[in-house]
Amino acid sequence: MGVSRKLDSPCSYYSKIETMSSQKKIAIIYDWIDKWGGVERVLLNLHEIFPNAVFFTSYYDEKKADWAKNLKIKASFLQKFPNFIKKNRILSFIFYPFAFESFNFTEYDLVISVTSSFAKSIITKPSTVHICYLLTPTRYLWSHERIYLNNKLVRSLVMGYLEKIKRWDYIAAQRPDKIISISKTVKERCLKYYKRNSTVVYPGFDAKYWKKISNLKAQISNPQLKSQNYFLVVSRLEKYKKVDLAIGVFNKLNKLLVVVGEGSEEKKLKELAKSNIVFLSKITDAELGGLYENAQALIMPQEEDFGYVALEAQFFNCPIISYKKGGALETIVNNKTGIFFDKQTVASLSRAIERFKKIKYNLGRKVAENAVQNLKRFDKKIFINSFKNVISTLSERKRDEGEKSSEA
């Protein structure tokens, strides 16, 4: 959900909202605070609701997560591990169960775990309300297991431990009192893999913030991009994001493609790319907005859990060409804010690009007509109010249960 990039101090633009009771002790738990992307925007939204909350995480990278410098953060024992272990998801994954179970939440009234991995595994006392905001069930254990196990080194390291950790992950997913999924796609996965029903609350999109950003004029420094004849990928550069598919297509088409992002696959992708493909990272939101505004279209080759970048693109009236699966089906309106391709193959994506070229003027007009209305479904206020309602309902239920047990 997002890409590593420099902030334009979004907190200064956020509207003031009524905060929850300051008398409650609240903790927010996230898998790792080490980058910037769509999920990190969610964390800042939660920080708005709970400005006094303490953030717990496996480890914290101050340089790569400068957006978190004003948060109260407690990291696990993994913080003391060498970088080559703690920053490698595979080498460190055997330690995560112990890292999150080692935290002590006896003082806290409310804990919110935000996770695509193991943060949901925290242990709380019965009276504490634990809400899990589920980004996806642990990807390399469930929905994307094959992609990760295609790597021989990864397979040799984890195979003996994989079934044990899957059983533990399933048990950990039973610990939250309530699971909120970020999309219908994730809700389906949650039921399939964890056998738990969940409520869908979409991540909030802050149109007021992006309006401020759109008013900032960012200079496009790369002369190749001034032609305004490029396509765009905005993504973390990880294997499951399928950026290699987009690069393969544009290598053949010999059209200009701009890839914005960072990740463990960056070196491989740069080696794969020809000279018509430009890589950018650590850009400001103003620069990103300029890229959306001038791009032919945003390419989304991956199966997204939600797809925050699709909302960003629509705000700047940038059409989207997306793989027809996952969260994109919820964020993109077919033939109005984007078009889809059916298979994650060079041929299928190439056909979609050819189709786009024929309809781009009409599609561009439709995006301008429909994007604003579509984005209203994801307004930040809806996210905040929905989250507050879930917390209020669950807190009342917990209180009633406590009173009944004390009477018995």
PDB file of N, CA and C in Angstrom, residues 169-209:
ATOM      1  N   ASP A 169       0.504 -18.444  13.588  1.00  0.00           N
ATOM      2  CA  ASP A 169      -0.116 -17.246  13.019  1.00  0.00           C
ATOM      3  C   ASP A 169      -1.636 -17.350  13.080  1.00  0.00           C
ATOM      4  N   TYR A 170      -2.156 -18.546  12.824  1.00  0.00           N
ATOM      5  CA  TYR A 170      -3.604 -18.760  12.920  1.00  0.00           C
ATOM      6  C   TYR A 170      -4.079 -18.519  14.354  1.00  0.00           C
ATOM      7  N   ILE A 171      -3.343 -19.068  15.321  1.00  0.00           N
ATOM      8  CA  ILE A 171      -3.694 -18.878  16.739  1.00  0.00           C
ATOM      9  C   ILE A 171      -3.622 -17.398  17.109  1.00  0.00           C
ATOM     10  N   ALA A 172      -2.578 -16.716  16.635  1.00  0.00           N
ATOM     11  CA  ALA A 172      -2.411 -15.288  16.922  1.00  0.00           C
ATOM     12  C   ALA A 172      -3.580 -14.473  16.389  1.00  0.00           C
ATOM     13  N   ALA A 173      -4.141 -14.896  15.251  1.00  0.00           N
ATOM     14  CA  ALA A 173      -5.256 -14.168  14.635  1.00  0.00           C
ATOM     15  C   ALA A 173      -6.554 -14.324  15.419  1.00  0.00           C
ATOM     16  N   GLN A 174      -6.592 -15.258  16.371  1.00  0.00           N
ATOM     17  CA  GLN A 174      -7.784 -15.427  17.210  1.00  0.00           C
ATOM     18  C   GLN A 174      -7.737 -14.518  18.438  1.00  0.00           C
ATOM     19  N   ARG A 175      -6.610 -13.865  18.684  1.00  0.00           N
ATOM     20  CA  ARG A 175      -6.436 -13.067  19.904  1.00  0.00           C
ATOM     21  C   ARG A 175      -7.185 -11.730  19.903  1.00  0.00           C
ATOM     22  N   PRO A 176      -7.232 -11.005  18.793  1.00  0.00           N
ATOM     23  CA  PRO A 176      -7.961  -9.722  18.827  1.00  0.00           C
ATOM     24  C   PRO A 176      -9.442  -9.920  19.138  1.00  0.00           C
ATOM     25  N   ASP A 177     -10.022  -8.978  19.865  1.00  0.00           N
ATOM     26  CA  ASP A 177     -11.463  -9.015  20.126  1.00  0.00           C
ATOM     27  C   ASP A 177     -12.254  -8.744  18.855  1.00  0.00           C
ATOM     28  N   LYS A 178     -11.676  -7.933  17.988  1.00  0.00           N
ATOM     29  CA  LYS A 178     -12.352  -7.539  16.752  1.00  0.00           C
ATOM     30  C   LYS A 178     -11.319  -7.344  15.654  1.00  0.00           C
ATOM     31  N   ILE A 179     -11.626  -7.833  14.459  1.00  0.00           N
ATOM     32  CA  ILE A 179     -10.766  -7.587  13.302  1.00  0.00           C
ATOM     33  C   ILE A 179     -11.497  -6.662  12.335  1.00  0.00           C
ATOM     34  N   ILE A 180     -10.819  -5.605  11.939  1.00  0.00           N
ATOM     35  CA  ILE A 180     -11.304  -4.703  10.893  1.00  0.00           C
ATOM     36  C   ILE A 180     -10.403  -4.905   9.683  1.00  0.00           C
ATOM     37  N   SER A 181     -10.986  -5.223   8.543  1.00  0.00           N
ATOM     38  CA  SER A 181     -10.207  -5.424   7.319  1.00  0.00           C
ATOM     39  C   SER A 181     -10.186  -4.150   6.491  1.00  0.00           C
ATOM     40  N   ILE A 182      -9.080  -3.930   5.770  1.00  0.00           N
ATOM     41  CA  ILE A 182      -8.956  -2.692   4.994  1.00  0.00           C
ATOM     42  C   ILE A 182      -9.730  -2.731   3.680  1.00  0.00           C
ATOM     43  N   SER A 183     -10.229  -3.915   3.294  1.00  0.00           N
ATOM     44  CA  SER A 183     -10.979  -4.028   2.039  1.00  0.00           C
ATOM     45  C   SER A 183     -11.801  -5.311   2.063  1.00  0.00           C
ATOM     46  N   LYS A 184     -12.712  -5.432   1.119  1.00  0.00           N
ATOM     47  CA  LYS A 184     -13.487  -6.668   0.988  1.00  0.00           C
ATOM     48  C   LYS A 184     -12.571  -7.825   0.616  1.00  0.00           C
ATOM     49  N   THR A 185     -11.542  -7.529  -0.164  1.00  0.00           N
ATOM     50  CA  THR A 185     -10.552  -8.539  -0.542  1.00  0.00           C
ATOM     51  C   THR A 185      -9.893  -9.133   0.696  1.00  0.00           C
ATOM     52  N   VAL A 186      -9.469  -8.274   1.610  1.00  0.00           N
ATOM     53  CA  VAL A 186      -8.817  -8.736   2.840  1.00  0.00           C
ATOM     54  C   VAL A 186      -9.824  -9.428   3.752  1.00  0.00           C
ATOM     55  N   LYS A 187     -11.053  -8.954   3.762  1.00  0.00           N
ATOM     56  CA  LYS A 187     -12.117  -9.606   4.548  1.00  0.00           C
ATOM     57  C   LYS A 187     -12.282 -11.062   4.107  1.00  0.00           C
ATOM     58  N   GLU A 188     -12.273 -11.293   2.792  1.00  0.00           N
ATOM     59  CA  GLU A 188     -12.394 -12.656   2.264  1.00  0.00           C
ATOM     60  C   GLU A 188     -11.199 -13.514   2.671  1.00  0.00           C
ATOM     61  N   ARG A 189      -9.999 -12.945   2.613  1.00  0.00           N
ATOM     62  CA  ARG A 189      -8.799 -13.691   3.015  1.00  0.00           C
ATOM     63  C   ARG A 189      -8.837 -14.015   4.506  1.00  0.00           C
ATOM     64  N   CYS A 190      -9.298 -13.055   5.298  1.00  0.00           N
ATOM     65  CA  CYS A 190      -9.377 -13.242   6.745  1.00  0.00           C
ATOM     66  C   CYS A 190     -10.283 -14.425   7.089  1.00  0.00           C
ATOM     67  N   LEU A 191     -11.408 -14.515   6.395  1.00  0.00           N
ATOM     68  CA  LEU A 191     -12.333 -15.622   6.621  1.00  0.00           C
ATOM     69  C   LEU A 191     -11.735 -16.938   6.126  1.00  0.00           C
ATOM     70  N   LYS A 192     -11.071 -16.893   4.982  1.00  0.00           N
ATOM     71  CA  LYS A 192     -10.495 -18.102   4.378  1.00  0.00           C
ATOM     72  C   LYS A 192      -9.364 -18.677   5.222  1.00  0.00           C
ATOM     73  N   TYR A 193      -8.443 -17.821   5.649  1.00  0.00           N
ATOM     74  CA  TYR A 193      -7.234 -18.308   6.322  1.00  0.00           C
ATOM     75  C   TYR A 193      -7.346 -18.335   7.849  1.00  0.00           C
ATOM     76  N   TYR A 194      -8.086 -17.376   8.415  1.00  0.00           N
ATOM     77  CA  TYR A 194      -8.177 -17.286   9.874  1.00  0.00           C
ATOM     78  C   TYR A 194      -9.533 -17.722  10.420  1.00  0.00           C
ATOM     79  N   LYS A 195     -10.492 -18.003   9.515  1.00  0.00           N
ATOM     80  CA  LYS A 195     -11.833 -18.426   9.924  1.00  0.00           C
ATOM     81  C   LYS A 195     -12.513 -17.393  10.825  1.00  0.00           C
ATOM     82  N   ARG A 196     -12.262 -16.104  10.520  1.00  0.00           N
ATOM     83  CA  ARG A 196     -12.856 -15.043  11.322  1.00  0.00           C
ATOM     84  C   ARG A 196     -13.581 -14.039  10.436  1.00  0.00           C
ATOM     85  N   ASN A 197     -14.776 -13.668  10.870  1.00  0.00           N
ATOM     86  CA  ASN A 197     -15.486 -12.587  10.202  1.00  0.00           C
ATOM     87  C   ASN A 197     -14.854 -11.257  10.603  1.00  0.00           C
ATOM     88  N   SER A 198     -14.969 -10.280   9.734  1.00  0.00           N
ATOM     89  CA  SER A 198     -14.408  -8.965  10.040  1.00  0.00           C
ATOM     90  C   SER A 198     -15.271  -7.884   9.416  1.00  0.00           C
ATOM     91  N   THR A 199     -15.101  -6.683   9.912  1.00  0.00           N
ATOM     92  CA  THR A 199     -15.778  -5.502   9.380  1.00  0.00           C
ATOM     93  C   THR A 199     -14.828  -4.778   8.433  1.00  0.00           C
ATOM     94  N   VAL A 200     -15.344  -4.262   7.333  1.00  0.00           N
ATOM     95  CA  VAL A 200     -14.508  -3.518   6.386  1.00  0.00           C
ATOM     96  C   VAL A 200     -14.579  -2.024   6.692  1.00  0.00           C
ATOM     97  N   VAL A 201     -13.418  -1.423   6.919  1.00  0.00           N
ATOM     98  CA  VAL A 201     -13.288   0.031   7.028  1.00  0.00           C
ATOM     99  C   VAL A 201     -12.125   0.429   6.132  1.00  0.00           C
ATOM    100  N   TYR A 202     -12.434   1.136   5.060  1.00  0.00           N
ATOM    101  CA  TYR A 202     -11.382   1.529   4.118  1.00  0.00           C
ATOM    102  C   TYR A 202     -10.435   2.553   4.746  1.00  0.00           C
ATOM    103  N   PRO A 203      -9.146   2.489   4.425  1.00  0.00           N
ATOM    104  CA  PRO A 203      -8.220   3.546   4.855  1.00  0.00           C
ATOM    105  C   PRO A 203      -8.715   4.908   4.383  1.00  0.00           C
ATOM    106  N   GLY A 204      -8.512   5.915   5.189  1.00  0.00           N
ATOM    107  CA  GLY A 204      -9.028   7.245   4.859  1.00  0.00           C
ATOM    108  C   GLY A 204      -8.154   7.995   3.870  1.00  0.00           C
ATOM    109  N   PHE A 205      -8.798   8.653   2.928  1.00  0.00           N
ATOM    110  CA  PHE A 205      -8.090   9.500   1.957  1.00  0.00           C
ATOM    111  C   PHE A 205      -8.335  10.954   2.320  1.00  0.00           C
ATOM    112  N   ASP A 206      -7.262  11.692   2.518  1.00  0.00           N
ATOM    113  CA  ASP A 206      -7.349  13.084   2.967  1.00  0.00           C
ATOM    114  C   ASP A 206      -7.298  14.033   1.770  1.00  0.00           C
ATOM    115  N   ALA A 207      -8.463  14.304   1.193  1.00  0.00           N
ATOM    116  CA  ALA A 207      -8.533  15.158   0.005  1.00  0.00           C
ATOM    117  C   ALA A 207      -8.061  16.583   0.299  1.00  0.00           C
ATOM    118  N   LYS A 208      -8.303  17.068   1.521  1.00  0.00           N
ATOM    119  CA  LYS A 208      -7.868  18.432   1.875  1.00  0.00           C
ATOM    120  C   LYS A 208      -6.344  18.535   1.839  1.00  0.00           C
ATOM    121  N   TYR A 209      -5.687  17.508   2.358  1.00  0.00           N
ATOM    122  CA  TYR A 209      -4.224  17.496   2.326  1.00  0.00           C
ATOM    123  C   TYR A 209      -3.719  17.491   0.883  1.00  0.00           C
TER     124      TYR A 209
END
